[in-house]
Coordinates of C-alpha atoms and ligand atoms in Angstrom, one line a residue:
M1391 CA -42.1 -33.4 -32.3
N1392 CA -42.2 -32.0 -28.7
L1393 CA -39.3 -34.2 -27.7
V1394 CA -37.2 -33.1 -30.6
H1395 CA -37.9 -29.5 -29.7
C1396 CA -37.1 -30.2 -26.1
N1397 CA -33.8 -31.9 -27.0
S1398 CA -32.7 -29.1 -29.3
S1399 CA -33.5 -26.4 -26.6
V1400 CA -31.4 -28.4 -24.1
Q1401 CA -28.6 -28.6 -26.6
E1402 CA -29.0 -24.9 -27.2
E1403 CA -28.7 -24.2 -23.5
R1404 CA -25.6 -26.4 -23.2
R1405 CA -24.1 -24.7 -26.2
S1406 CA -24.7 -21.2 -24.7
S1407 CA -23.3 -22.2 -21.3
L1408 CA -20.3 -23.8 -23.0
A1409 CA -19.9 -20.5 -24.9
V1410 CA -20.0 -18.6 -21.6
I1411 CA -17.3 -20.9 -20.2
M1412 CA -15.2 -20.6 -23.3
A1413 CA -15.6 -16.8 -23.5
S1414 CA -12.5 -14.8 -22.7
I1415 CA -12.6 -12.6 -19.6
S1416 CA -13.2 -9.4 -21.5
E1417 CA -15.9 -11.1 -23.6
W1418 CA -17.6 -12.2 -20.3
Y1419 CA -17.6 -8.6 -19.0
A1420 CA -19.1 -7.3 -22.2
G1421 CA -22.6 -5.9 -21.6
K1422 CA -22.2 -6.3 -17.8
N1423 CA -23.2 -3.7 -15.2
V1424 CA -20.6 -3.6 -12.5
L1425 CA -21.0 -2.2 -9.0
I1426 CA -17.8 -1.0 -7.2
T1427 CA -17.4 0.3 -3.7
G1428 CA -14.2 2.2 -2.8
A1429 CA -13.8 3.3 -6.4
T1430 CA -12.2 6.6 -5.3
G1431 CA -9.5 4.7 -3.4
F1432 CA -6.2 3.4 -4.6
M1433 CA -7.3 0.0 -5.7
G1434 CA -10.8 1.0 -6.8
K1435 CA -9.3 3.5 -9.3
V1436 CA -7.0 0.9 -10.8
L1437 CA -9.9 -1.6 -11.0
M1438 CA -12.0 0.9 -12.9
E1439 CA -9.2 1.8 -15.3
K1440 CA -8.4 -1.8 -16.1
L1441 CA -12.1 -2.7 -16.7
L1442 CA -12.6 0.2 -19.0
R1443 CA -9.3 -0.4 -20.9
S1444 CA -9.3 -4.2 -21.2
C1445 CA -13.0 -4.9 -21.2
P1446 CA -14.1 -2.0 -23.4
D1447 CA -17.6 -3.5 -24.0
V1448 CA -18.5 -3.5 -20.3
K1449 CA -21.9 -1.8 -20.1
A1450 CA -21.6 0.5 -17.0
L1451 CA -19.6 0.9 -13.8
Y1452 CA -21.9 2.0 -11.0
I1453 CA -19.7 3.4 -8.2
L1454 CA -20.7 4.3 -4.7
V1455 CA -19.2 7.7 -3.8
R1456 CA -19.7 10.1 -0.9
P1457 CA -19.1 13.8 -0.9
K1458 CA -15.9 14.7 0.9
A1459 CA -13.6 17.6 1.9
G1460 CA -16.0 20.2 0.5
Q1461 CA -16.4 18.5 -2.8
S1462 CA -19.7 17.1 -4.1
M1463 CA -19.9 13.6 -5.4
S1464 CA -19.9 14.6 -9.0
E1465 CA -16.9 17.0 -8.5
R1466 CA -15.0 14.2 -7.0
V1467 CA -15.8 11.8 -9.8
Q1468 CA -14.9 14.4 -12.4
D1469 CA -11.6 15.1 -10.7
M1470 CA -10.8 11.4 -10.6
M1471 CA -11.4 10.9 -14.3
M1472 CA -8.9 13.7 -15.1
C1473 CA -6.3 11.7 -13.2
K1474 CA -3.2 10.6 -15.2
L1475 CA -4.1 7.0 -14.4
F1476 CA -6.9 7.2 -17.0
D1477 CA -4.7 8.6 -19.8
R1478 CA -4.6 5.4 -21.8
V1479 CA -8.3 4.8 -21.4
R1480 CA -8.9 8.4 -22.5
E1481 CA -6.8 7.9 -25.6
D1482 CA -8.8 4.7 -26.5
N1483 CA -12.2 6.2 -25.7
P1484 CA -12.5 9.9 -24.9
D1485 CA -16.1 9.3 -23.9
F1486 CA -15.3 6.7 -21.3
H1487 CA -16.8 8.8 -18.5
Q1488 CA -20.3 8.0 -19.9
K1489 CA -19.9 4.5 -18.6
I1490 CA -19.3 5.7 -15.1
I1491 CA -22.4 6.2 -13.1
P1492 CA -21.8 7.6 -9.6
I1493 CA -24.3 6.7 -6.9
S1494 CA -24.3 8.8 -3.7
S1495 CA -23.6 6.6 -0.7
E1496 CA -22.1 6.9 2.8
L1497 CA -21.3 3.4 3.8
T1498 CA -21.5 4.0 7.6
Q1499 CA -25.1 5.1 7.4
P1500 CA -28.2 2.8 7.6
G1501 CA -29.0 1.3 4.2
L1502 CA -25.6 2.7 3.0
A1503 CA -27.6 6.0 2.5
I1504 CA -28.5 5.0 -1.0
S1505 CA -31.7 6.6 -2.2
P1506 CA -34.7 4.3 -2.9
E1507 CA -34.5 5.1 -6.7
D1508 CA -30.9 4.1 -6.8
V1509 CA -31.6 0.9 -4.8
Q1510 CA -34.2 0.1 -7.5
T1511 CA -31.7 0.8 -10.3
L1512 CA -28.9 -1.3 -8.7
T1513 CA -31.1 -4.3 -7.8
S1514 CA -32.5 -4.5 -11.3
C1515 CA -29.3 -4.2 -13.3
I1516 CA -26.1 -5.2 -11.4
N1517 CA -24.3 -8.3 -12.6
I1518 CA -21.2 -8.3 -10.5
V1519 CA -20.1 -6.5 -7.3
F1520 CA -16.5 -5.6 -6.2
H1521 CA -16.4 -4.5 -2.6
C1522 CA -13.2 -2.6 -2.1
A1523 CA -14.3 0.1 0.4
A1524 CA -12.7 0.0 3.8
T1525 CA -10.9 2.0 6.4
I1526 CA -7.3 0.9 6.1
R1527 CA -6.0 3.1 9.0
F1528 CA -4.2 1.1 11.7
D1529 CA -5.2 3.5 14.4
E1530 CA -8.9 3.6 13.6
P1531 CA -11.2 3.5 16.7
L1532 CA -12.8 0.1 16.9
K1533 CA -16.3 1.3 16.5
H1534 CA -15.6 3.1 13.3
A1535 CA -13.6 0.3 11.8
L1536 CA -16.4 -2.1 12.7
Q1537 CA -19.0 0.2 11.2
L1538 CA -17.2 0.4 7.9
N1539 CA -15.3 -2.8 7.5
V1540 CA -18.0 -5.1 9.0
I1541 CA -21.4 -3.5 9.2
A1542 CA -21.2 -1.9 5.8
T1543 CA -20.1 -5.3 4.3
Q1544 CA -23.2 -6.8 5.9
Q1545 CA -25.4 -4.2 4.5
L1546 CA -23.9 -4.5 1.0
L1547 CA -24.5 -8.2 1.1
S1548 CA -28.1 -7.7 2.0
L1549 CA -28.4 -5.3 -0.9
A1550 CA -26.7 -7.9 -3.1
Q1551 CA -29.3 -10.5 -2.1
Q1552 CA -31.9 -8.3 -3.7
M1553 CA -30.1 -8.0 -7.0
Q1554 CA -32.0 -10.0 -9.6
H1555 CA -29.1 -10.5 -12.1
L1556 CA -26.2 -10.8 -9.8
Q1557 CA -23.6 -13.4 -10.8
A1558 CA -20.7 -12.8 -8.5
F1559 CA -19.8 -10.8 -5.3
I1560 CA -16.1 -10.2 -4.9
H1561 CA -14.9 -9.1 -1.4
I1562 CA -11.5 -7.5 -1.0
S1563 CA -9.9 -8.6 2.3
T1564 CA -6.3 -8.6 3.3
A1565 CA -3.7 -11.3 3.6
Y1566 CA -3.1 -10.0 7.1
A1567 CA -6.7 -10.6 8.3
N1568 CA -5.2 -13.7 10.1
C1569 CA -1.8 -12.3 10.8
N1570 CA -2.0 -13.9 14.3
R1571 CA -1.2 -17.2 12.5
R1572 CA 2.2 -17.9 10.8
H1573 CA 0.8 -20.2 8.1
I1574 CA -2.3 -19.0 6.4
D1575 CA -4.4 -21.2 4.2
E1576 CA -7.0 -20.1 1.7
V1577 CA -9.9 -20.7 4.1
I1578 CA -12.1 -18.5 6.2
Y1579 CA -10.9 -19.0 9.8
P1580 CA -13.3 -19.0 12.8
P1581 CA -13.7 -15.3 13.8
P1582 CA -12.1 -14.0 17.0
V1583 CA -15.6 -13.2 18.2
E1584 CA -19.1 -13.7 16.8
P1585 CA -19.5 -10.5 14.7
K1586 CA -23.2 -10.0 15.5
K1587 CA -22.5 -10.2 19.3
L1588 CA -19.8 -7.6 19.0
I1589 CA -21.9 -5.3 16.9
D1590 CA -24.7 -5.5 19.4
S1591 CA -22.4 -4.9 22.4
L1592 CA -20.6 -2.0 20.9
E1593 CA -23.9 -0.4 19.9
W1594 CA -24.7 0.8 23.5
M1595 CA -21.1 1.2 24.7
D1596 CA -19.5 4.6 25.4
D1597 CA -16.5 5.4 23.2
S1598 CA -14.2 5.6 26.2
I1599 CA -15.2 2.1 27.4
I1600 CA -14.7 0.7 23.8
C1601 CA -11.3 2.3 23.8
D1602 CA -10.4 0.6 27.1
I1603 CA -11.5 -2.8 26.0
T1604 CA -10.0 -2.6 22.4
P1605 CA -6.6 -4.2 23.3
R1606 CA -8.4 -7.1 25.0
L1607 CA -10.7 -7.6 22.0
I1608 CA -8.1 -7.5 19.3
G1609 CA -5.9 -9.9 21.3
D1610 CA -2.9 -11.0 19.3
R1611 CA -3.7 -9.0 16.3
P1612 CA -1.8 -5.7 16.0
N1613 CA -4.7 -3.3 15.2
T1614 CA -8.4 -2.8 14.7
Y1615 CA -7.9 -2.9 10.9
T1616 CA -6.8 -6.6 10.7
Y1617 CA -9.3 -7.5 13.4
T1618 CA -12.3 -6.0 11.6
K1619 CA -11.1 -7.4 8.2
A1620 CA -11.1 -10.9 9.8
L1621 CA -14.7 -10.3 11.1
A1622 CA -15.7 -9.1 7.7
E1623 CA -14.6 -12.3 6.1
C1624 CA -16.8 -14.2 8.5
V1625 CA -19.7 -11.9 7.8
V1626 CA -19.3 -12.6 4.1
Q1627 CA -19.4 -16.3 4.7
Q1628 CA -22.4 -16.1 7.0
E1629 CA -24.5 -13.8 4.9
S1630 CA -23.7 -15.0 1.5
G1631 CA -26.8 -17.1 1.1
K1632 CA -27.0 -18.3 -2.4
L1633 CA -24.6 -15.7 -3.8
N1634 CA -21.5 -16.7 -5.7
I1635 CA -18.8 -15.3 -3.5
A1636 CA -15.0 -14.9 -3.7
I1637 CA -12.6 -13.3 -1.3
I1638 CA -9.3 -11.7 -2.5
R1639 CA -6.6 -11.3 0.1
P1640 CA -3.7 -9.1 -1.1
S1641 CA -0.6 -8.7 1.0
I1642 CA 1.1 -5.2 1.0
V1643 CA -0.2 -3.5 -2.2
G1644 CA 2.4 -1.4 -3.9
A1645 CA 2.8 0.7 -7.1
S1646 CA 1.8 -0.8 -10.4
W1647 CA 4.3 -3.2 -12.1
Q1648 CA 3.2 -2.8 -15.7
E1649 CA -0.2 -1.3 -16.1
P1650 CA -1.4 1.2 -17.1
F1651 CA 2.2 2.2 -16.7
P1652 CA 5.0 1.1 -14.3
G1653 CA 5.2 2.8 -10.9
W1654 CA 1.7 4.2 -10.6
I1655 CA 1.0 5.0 -6.9
D1656 CA -1.0 7.9 -5.4
N1657 CA -0.8 7.6 -1.6
F1658 CA 1.5 7.3 1.4
N1659 CA 0.1 4.0 2.7
G1660 CA 2.2 1.0 3.6
P1661 CA 5.8 1.2 2.3
S1662 CA 5.2 4.2 0.0
G1663 CA 5.4 6.8 2.9
I1664 CA 8.5 5.0 4.3
F1665 CA 10.2 5.1 0.9
I1666 CA 9.4 8.8 0.5
A1667 CA 10.6 9.6 4.0
A1668 CA 13.9 7.7 3.3
G1669 CA 14.3 9.4 -0.1
K1670 CA 13.9 12.8 1.6
G1671 CA 16.6 11.9 4.0
I1672 CA 14.2 12.1 7.0
L1673 CA 14.0 8.5 7.8
R1674 CA 17.4 7.1 8.8
T1675 CA 16.5 4.0 10.8
M1676 CA 13.6 1.7 11.1
R1677 CA 12.8 -1.6 12.9
A1678 CA 12.6 -4.3 10.3
S1679 CA 14.2 -7.6 9.7
N1680 CA 16.7 -7.7 6.8
D1681 CA 15.9 -11.4 6.2
A1682 CA 12.1 -11.2 6.6
V1683 CA 10.2 -11.6 3.3
A1684 CA 8.8 -8.3 2.1
D1685 CA 5.4 -9.5 0.8
L1686 CA 4.7 -6.6 -1.6
I1687 CA 2.3 -7.2 -4.4
P1688 CA 1.9 -4.7 -7.3
V1689 CA -1.6 -3.2 -7.5
D1690 CA -2.1 -4.2 -11.2
V1691 CA -1.4 -7.9 -10.2
V1692 CA -4.1 -7.7 -7.5
I1693 CA -6.6 -6.1 -9.9
N1694 CA -5.9 -8.6 -12.7
L1695 CA -6.5 -11.4 -10.2
T1696 CA -9.6 -9.8 -8.9
L1697 CA -11.1 -9.4 -12.4
A1698 CA -10.2 -13.0 -13.3
A1699 CA -11.7 -14.2 -10.0
G1700 CA -14.9 -12.3 -10.8
W1701 CA -15.1 -14.1 -14.1
Y1702 CA -14.3 -17.5 -12.7
T1703 CA -16.8 -17.1 -9.8
A1704 CA -19.6 -16.1 -12.1
V1705 CA -19.0 -18.7 -14.8
H1706 CA -17.9 -21.7 -12.7
R1707 CA -20.0 -20.9 -9.5
P1708 CA -17.8 -22.9 -7.1
K1709 CA -19.9 -24.6 -4.4
T1710 CA -18.1 -22.8 -1.6
A1711 CA -16.6 -19.3 -1.5
L1712 CA -13.1 -19.4 -2.8
V1713 CA -10.4 -17.4 -1.0
Y1714 CA -7.4 -16.2 -3.0
N1715 CA -4.3 -15.3 -1.1
C1716 CA -2.7 -12.8 -3.4
T1717 CA 0.9 -12.8 -2.3
T1718 CA 4.4 -13.0 -3.6
G1719 CA 6.5 -14.4 -0.7
G1720 CA 5.9 -18.1 -1.5
I1721 CA 6.4 -17.7 -5.3
N1722 CA 9.1 -15.0 -5.8
P1723 CA 10.4 -13.9 -2.4
F1724 CA 12.3 -10.7 -1.8
H1725 CA 13.5 -9.4 1.5
W1726 CA 13.3 -6.1 3.4
G1727 CA 17.1 -5.9 3.4
E1728 CA 17.1 -6.1 -0.4
I1729 CA 14.3 -3.5 -0.6
E1730 CA 16.3 -1.1 1.6
H1731 CA 19.3 -1.5 -0.7
H1732 CA 17.3 -0.9 -3.9
V1733 CA 15.3 2.0 -2.5
M1734 CA 18.5 3.8 -1.3
S1735 CA 20.3 3.2 -4.6
T1736 CA 17.3 4.5 -6.6
F1737 CA 17.0 7.7 -4.6
K1738 CA 20.7 8.4 -4.7
R1739 CA 20.5 8.2 -8.5
N1740 CA 17.1 9.9 -8.8
P1741 CA 17.0 12.2 -5.8
L1742 CA 13.8 13.8 -4.4
E1743 CA 13.6 17.6 -4.4
Q1744 CA 14.6 19.6 -1.3
A1745 CA 15.8 16.6 0.7
F1746 CA 16.4 17.2 4.4
R1747 CA 19.5 15.1 4.4
R1748 CA 21.3 12.8 2.0
P1749 CA 19.3 9.5 1.7
N1750 CA 20.9 6.9 4.0
A1751 CA 18.4 4.7 5.8
N1752 CA 19.2 1.5 7.5
I1753 CA 16.9 -1.2 8.9
T1754 CA 17.7 -3.1 12.0
S1755 CA 15.9 -5.7 14.1
N1756 CA 17.6 -4.7 17.2
Y1757 CA 15.5 -2.5 19.5
L1758 CA 18.4 -0.8 21.3
I1759 CA 20.4 0.0 18.1
N1760 CA 17.2 1.4 16.6
Q1761 CA 16.6 3.6 19.6
Y1762 CA 20.2 4.8 19.5
W1763 CA 19.9 5.8 15.8
I1764 CA 16.6 7.4 16.4
L1765 CA 18.2 9.7 19.0
V1766 CA 21.3 10.4 17.0
S1767 CA 19.9 10.5 13.4
H1768 CA 16.3 11.7 14.0
K1769 CA 15.9 13.6 17.2
F1770 CA 19.2 15.4 17.3
P1771 CA 19.2 16.8 13.7
A1772 CA 15.5 17.7 14.2
L1773 CA 16.3 19.7 17.3
I1774 CA 19.2 21.5 15.6
Y1775 CA 17.1 22.3 12.5
D1776 CA 14.2 23.5 14.7
L1777 CA 16.6 25.7 16.6
F1778 CA 17.8 27.1 13.3
L1779 CA 14.2 27.8 12.3
R1780 CA 13.4 29.5 15.6
L1781 CA 16.6 31.7 15.3
S1782 CA 15.7 32.7 11.8
G1783 CA 12.2 33.7 13.0
Q1784 CA 10.3 30.7 11.4
K1785 CA 8.0 28.1 13.0
P1786 CA 9.8 24.9 14.2
Q1787 CA 8.4 21.9 12.3
M1788 CA 11.0 19.1 12.2
M1789 CA 10.3 17.6 15.6
R1790 CA 6.5 17.4 14.7
I1791 CA 7.3 15.7 11.4
F1792 CA 9.5 13.1 13.3
N1793 CA 6.9 12.5 15.9
R1794 CA 4.4 11.6 13.2
L1795 CA 7.0 9.5 11.4
H1796 CA 7.7 7.6 14.6
K1797 CA 4.1 6.9 15.1
A1798 CA 3.7 5.5 11.5
I1799 CA 6.9 3.3 11.7
G1800 CA 5.8 2.1 15.1
L1801 CA 2.6 0.9 13.6
L1802 CA 4.2 -0.6 10.5
A1803 CA 7.1 -2.4 12.2
Y1804 CA 4.9 -5.4 13.1
F1805 CA 4.6 -6.2 9.4
S1806 CA 8.3 -5.7 8.5
S1807 CA 9.8 -7.6 11.4
Q1808 CA 8.4 -11.1 10.8
D1809 CA 7.5 -13.7 8.2
W1810 CA 4.3 -15.3 7.1
E1811 CA 3.6 -18.2 4.8
W1812 CA 0.6 -18.0 2.6
N1813 CA -0.8 -20.9 0.6
S1814 CA -1.6 -19.7 -2.9
D1815 CA -3.1 -22.8 -4.5
N1816 CA -6.2 -20.9 -5.7
M1817 CA -4.2 -18.3 -7.4
N1818 CA -2.3 -21.0 -9.3
M1819 CA -5.6 -22.9 -10.0
L1820 CA -7.1 -19.7 -11.4
M1821 CA -4.1 -19.1 -13.6
S1822 CA -4.4 -22.6 -15.0
Q1823 CA -8.0 -21.8 -16.0
L1824 CA -7.2 -18.8 -18.2
S1825 CA -6.6 -19.0 -21.9
A1826 CA -3.1 -17.9 -23.1
D1827 CA -4.6 -14.5 -24.2
D1828 CA -6.3 -13.9 -20.9
R1829 CA -3.1 -14.8 -19.1
R1830 CA -1.4 -12.0 -21.0
T1831 CA -4.2 -9.4 -20.6
F1832 CA -4.9 -10.2 -17.0
N1833 CA -1.3 -11.1 -15.9
F1834 CA -0.9 -12.1 -12.3
D1835 CA 2.0 -14.4 -12.7
V1836 CA 4.4 -12.9 -10.1
R1837 CA 7.2 -15.3 -11.1
Q1838 CA 8.0 -12.9 -13.9
L1839 CA 8.4 -9.9 -11.5
N1840 CA 11.9 -8.5 -11.6
W1841 CA 12.2 -7.0 -8.1
P1842 CA 15.1 -4.5 -8.6
E1843 CA 13.4 -3.0 -11.7
Y1844 CA 10.0 -3.0 -9.9
I1845 CA 11.4 -1.2 -6.8
E1846 CA 13.2 1.4 -9.0
N1847 CA 9.9 2.1 -10.8
Y1848 CA 8.1 2.2 -7.5
C1849 CA 10.4 4.8 -6.0
I1850 CA 10.3 6.9 -9.2
G1851 CA 6.5 6.6 -9.1
T1852 CA 6.4 8.1 -5.6
K1853 CA 8.4 11.0 -6.9
K1854 CA 6.3 11.6 -10.0
Y1855 CA 2.8 10.7 -8.9
V1856 CA 2.7 11.2 -5.1
L1857 CA 5.0 14.2 -4.8
N1858 CA 4.3 15.5 -8.3
E1859 CA 8.0 16.2 -8.8
D1860 CA 9.3 16.7 -12.3
M1861 CA 12.0 14.3 -13.6
S1862 CA 13.7 17.2 -15.3
D1863 CA 14.6 18.7 -11.9
I1864 CA 16.9 15.8 -11.1
P1865 CA 20.1 17.7 -11.8
A1866 CA 19.0 20.4 -9.4
A1867 CA 18.1 17.8 -6.8
R1868 CA 21.6 16.2 -7.2
Q1869 CA 23.2 19.6 -6.7
H1870 CA 21.1 20.0 -3.5
L1871 CA 22.5 16.7 -2.3
R1872 CA 26.0 17.8 -3.0
K1873 CA 25.4 20.9 -1.0
L1874 CA 24.0 18.8 1.9
R1875 CA 27.1 16.6 1.7
N1876 CA 29.4 19.7 2.0
I1877 CA 27.3 21.0 4.9
R1878 CA 27.7 17.6 6.6
Y1879 CA 31.5 17.5 6.1
T1880 CA 31.8 21.1 7.5
F1881 CA 29.5 20.3 10.4
N1882 CA 31.4 17.1 11.3
T1883 CA 34.8 18.9 11.2
V1884 CA 33.6 21.8 13.4
L1885 CA 32.0 19.3 15.8
L1886 CA 35.2 17.3 16.0
V1887 CA 37.3 20.3 16.6
F1888 CA 34.9 21.6 19.2
I1889 CA 34.9 18.3 21.1
W1890 CA 38.7 18.2 21.1
R1891 CA 38.9 21.7 22.3
V1892 CA 36.6 20.9 25.2
F1893 CA 38.7 17.8 26.1
I1894 CA 42.0 19.5 25.6
A1895 CA 41.0 22.3 28.0
R1896 CA 40.1 19.7 30.7
S1897 CA 42.4 16.7 30.3
Q1898 CA 46.1 16.4 30.2
M1899 CA 45.9 13.0 28.5
A1900 CA 43.6 14.4 25.7
R1901 CA 46.2 17.3 25.3
N1902 CA 49.0 14.7 25.0
I1903 CA 47.1 12.7 22.4
W1904 CA 46.2 15.8 20.5
Y1905 CA 49.9 17.1 20.4
F1906 CA 51.0 13.6 19.3
V1907 CA 48.6 13.5 16.4
V1908 CA 49.4 17.0 15.3
S1909 CA 53.1 16.4 15.4
L1910 CA 52.6 13.2 13.5
C1911 CA 50.7 15.1 10.8
F1912 CA 53.5 17.7 10.7
K1913 CA 56.1 14.9 10.3
F1914 CA 54.2 13.4 7.4
L1915 CA 53.8 16.8 5.8
S1916 CA 57.5 17.6 6.0
Y1917 CA 58.4 14.1 4.7
F1918 CA 56.2 14.6 1.7
R1919 CA 57.5 18.1 1.1
A1920 CA 61.1 16.8 1.3
S1921 CA 60.5 13.8 -1.0
S1922 CA 58.7 16.0 -3.6
T1923 CA 61.6 18.5 -3.5
L1924 CA 64.1 15.6 -4.1
T1925 CA 62.2 14.2 -7.1
Q1926 CA 62.2 17.7 -8.7
Ligands
ST9_1476 C1 14.4 2.5 2.9 C2 13.8 1.7 4.0 C3 13.1 0.5 3.6 C4 12.5 -0.1 4.7 C5 11.3 -0.7 4.3 C6 10.5 -1.0 5.5 C7 9.1 -0.7 5.1 C8 8.1 -1.3 6.0 C9 6.7 -1.1 5.5 C10 5.8 -2.1 6.0 C11 4.5 -1.9 5.5 C12 3.5 -2.8 6.1 C13 2.1 -2.5 5.7 C14 1.3 -3.6 6.1 C15 0.0 -3.5 5.3 C16 -1.0 -4.5 5.7 C17 -1.7 -4.5 4.4 C18 -3.1 -4.0 4.5 O1 -4.0 -4.8 4.4 S1 -3.7 -2.3 4.6 C19 -3.0 -1.1 3.8 C20 -2.0 -0.4 4.5 N1 -2.6 0.6 5.4 C21 -1.8 1.5 5.8 O2 -0.7 1.6 5.3 C22 -2.4 2.6 6.7 C23 -1.3 3.0 7.6 N2 -1.5 4.4 7.9 C24 -2.1 4.8 9.0 O3 -2.7 4.0 9.7 C25 -2.1 6.3 9.3 O4 -1.7 7.0 8.2 C26 -1.1 6.6 10.4 C27 -1.6 6.1 11.7 C28 0.3 6.0 10.1 C29 -0.8 8.1 10.5 O5 -2.0 8.8 10.8 P1 -2.0 10.4 11.0 O6 -0.8 10.8 11.8 O7 -3.3 10.8 11.5 O8 -1.7 10.9 9.5 P2 -2.7 10.8 8.3 O9 -2.8 9.4 7.8 O10 -4.0 11.4 8.6 O11 -1.9 11.6 7.2 C30 -1.9 13.1 7.3 C31 -1.2 13.6 6.1 O12 0.2 13.2 6.0 C32 0.4 12.5 4.8 N3 1.4 11.5 5.0 C33 1.2 10.3 5.6 N4 2.4 9.6 5.7 C34 3.3 10.4 5.2 C35 4.7 10.3 4.9 N5 5.4 9.2 5.3 N6 5.4 11.4 4.4 C36 4.8 12.5 4.0 N7 3.4 12.6 4.2 C37 2.7 11.6 4.8 C38 -1.0 12.0 4.4 O13 -1.1 11.8 3.0 C39 -1.9 13.1 4.9 O14 -1.9 14.2 3.9 P3 -3.3 15.0 3.7 O15 -4.3 14.1 3.2 O16 -3.6 15.6 5.1 O17 -2.9 16.0 2.7
NDP1477 N1 -3.6 -0.8 0.2 C1 -3.2 -1.9 0.7 O1 -2.0 -2.2 0.9 C2 -4.1 -3.0 0.9 C3 -5.5 -2.9 0.8 N2 -6.3 -4.0 1.0 C4 -7.8 -3.8 0.9 O2 -8.1 -3.3 -0.4 C5 -9.2 -2.5 -0.3 C6 -8.9 -1.2 -0.9 O3 -7.8 -0.6 -0.3 P1 -7.2 0.8 -0.8 O4 -7.8 1.1 -2.1 O5 -5.8 0.8 -0.6 O6 -7.9 1.8 0.3 P2 -8.1 3.4 0.1 O7 -8.1 4.0 1.5 O8 -7.3 4.0 -0.9 O9 -9.6 3.5 -0.4 C7 -10.7 3.2 0.5 C8 -12.0 3.5 -0.3 O10 -13.1 3.2 0.6 C9 -13.9 4.4 0.5 N3 -14.6 4.6 1.8 C10 -14.0 4.7 3.0 N4 -15.0 5.1 3.9 C11 -16.1 5.2 3.3 C12 -17.4 5.6 3.7 N5 -17.7 5.8 4.9 N6 -18.4 5.6 2.7 C13 -18.1 5.4 1.4 N7 -16.9 5.1 1.0 C14 -15.9 5.0 1.9 C15 -13.0 5.5 0.3 O11 -13.8 6.6 -0.2 P3 -13.4 8.1 0.0 O12 -12.5 8.4 -1.1 O13 -14.6 8.8 0.0 O14 -12.7 8.2 1.4 C16 -12.1 4.9 -0.8 O15 -12.7 4.9 -2.0 C17 -9.6 -2.4 1.2 O16 -10.6 -3.3 1.4 C18 -8.3 -2.9 1.9 O17 -8.6 -3.5 3.1 C19 -5.8 -5.2 1.3 C20 -4.5 -5.4 1.4 C21 -3.5 -4.3 1.3

């Protein structure tokens, strides 16, 4: 009798674990408590939106938020939920905010500054963690980047170790964590330095000493961001213990492709600021290679893959942490030269308001040519415009804007001037594990991505959601571009005449050429006049 009971309970257990494996992704998230760091950021918001919309039975989203810029934690969360990004979720479930539980936390503080009561709540209920928070600035001082990207990850892992019902911990890294290599596999590479040793050393060091040794430490990586993200991956590996871990490595995350609507973007990071600067006619030249692969990845693709990886990690519990390179270059490549073409074409058809000049940006891999165009197309017009502002009693501003732009493009050029090759076997493996329905709901198949259409929606997204410009103002923006074109023609003509006048006054040869050209013009004019009189 006992044996029969035992057999049936084993069968019952097998059946339920089979049911878990067979469950769709949204069924798996049903009833789950999810912890998200970086929820107020670009990717965090899209992650929350997708979870609430496509996994409507998820129990609760616990989000770690800090007060910022004079706003309390709750004010920030309320503002965030009003955001247009959540329109579709709001339509489906006007009470969606009840599922969002903000937890006050400052990730750079000991214990992540989470209160003991909140620690108690989190450790007793969380089923899955998505760690998105990071500083993504390329010029972040090393100590701060280490504090947030490495030490906070370490502390979060130690909190995760105490969670009684945790089934998966998903860490968001970057495809450029190992950008000092040309070919990047889905493995965690040995760290440039033992993270614990570095943390201990920087603890006692003066900021100025750290600043001095930073270039030596980061070595062949371009900035503290990629360096600390590489260290964070190593910390995840070292401190994971018995947790089921996965690491997602997106490349350059851009506007949404399809969800919740095409073109969603809310920041100036990565290429977005460059597109805007080009659309405003400010950026005319940038160092980038026309033929290098532009490894952009839409944010909704990254989030769909992240949620699917969360499900897979919890259900299949791979023996070692799986790394997912989430990139497009090896599957559906597109190049910076093509991006330039489509960005320019979109902004000519859908101009931004109050452009400084007509959009006309060119990329070049040649240092000297780039420097020449910076002088002629950036600095010279900025000087003239600032002079005009000064003369009209206003504060000069253009040179300041260009200095900031030059700093930004200087930091980004590393990524747009060379190629990398990422292995994406795990992304393909994950896709093969999804049911047909899940593949549609959590689509991360970038083979279907139509680049020209995506780039057009991306540019229009920057106009609508970053700059908050109205599409109905496009006729006025086109009119403004026509005005700029006329100003340019007039300016060029005046400049040409001025230069010739200067030459003519000083050089006999210039005078001779000038008289020759003018007399030629007169001859042509009189010929046309004569021939038109004859035909009458
Ligand atoms: C047509 C041409 C086509 C050519 C295409 C070529 C494009 C190449 C693009 C290559 C991208 C490569 C990205 C590589 C990404 C690696 C992936 C990742 O893992 S990591 C992810 C990638 N990580 C990153 O991308 C981070 C990179 N960014 C940084 O590190 C810093 O922003 C900085 C150092 C560039 C400037 O620092 P700083 O001078 O201190 O300036 P703040 O930041 O403090 O901003 C101050 C204010 O200005 C605002 N604003 C900003 N930009 C623009 C703009 N263009 N306009 C207008 N406004 C702009 C900004 O919103 C802010 O406003 P508010 O809040 O005050 O109201
Ligand atoms: N964007 C991209 O192109 C790419 C991003 N990634 C990775 O994706 C992840 C998310 O990036 P993304 O959303 O673009 O970045 P964002 O800068 O938009 O968001 C960063 C998030 O981290 C939070 N955060 C930062 N500092 C602290 C702190 N001290 N305490 C608490 N929270 C903090 C921010 O909160 P707050 O709002 O309070 O500042 C914000 O929610 C990162 O791990 C990044 O490395 C990887 C590849 C490319």
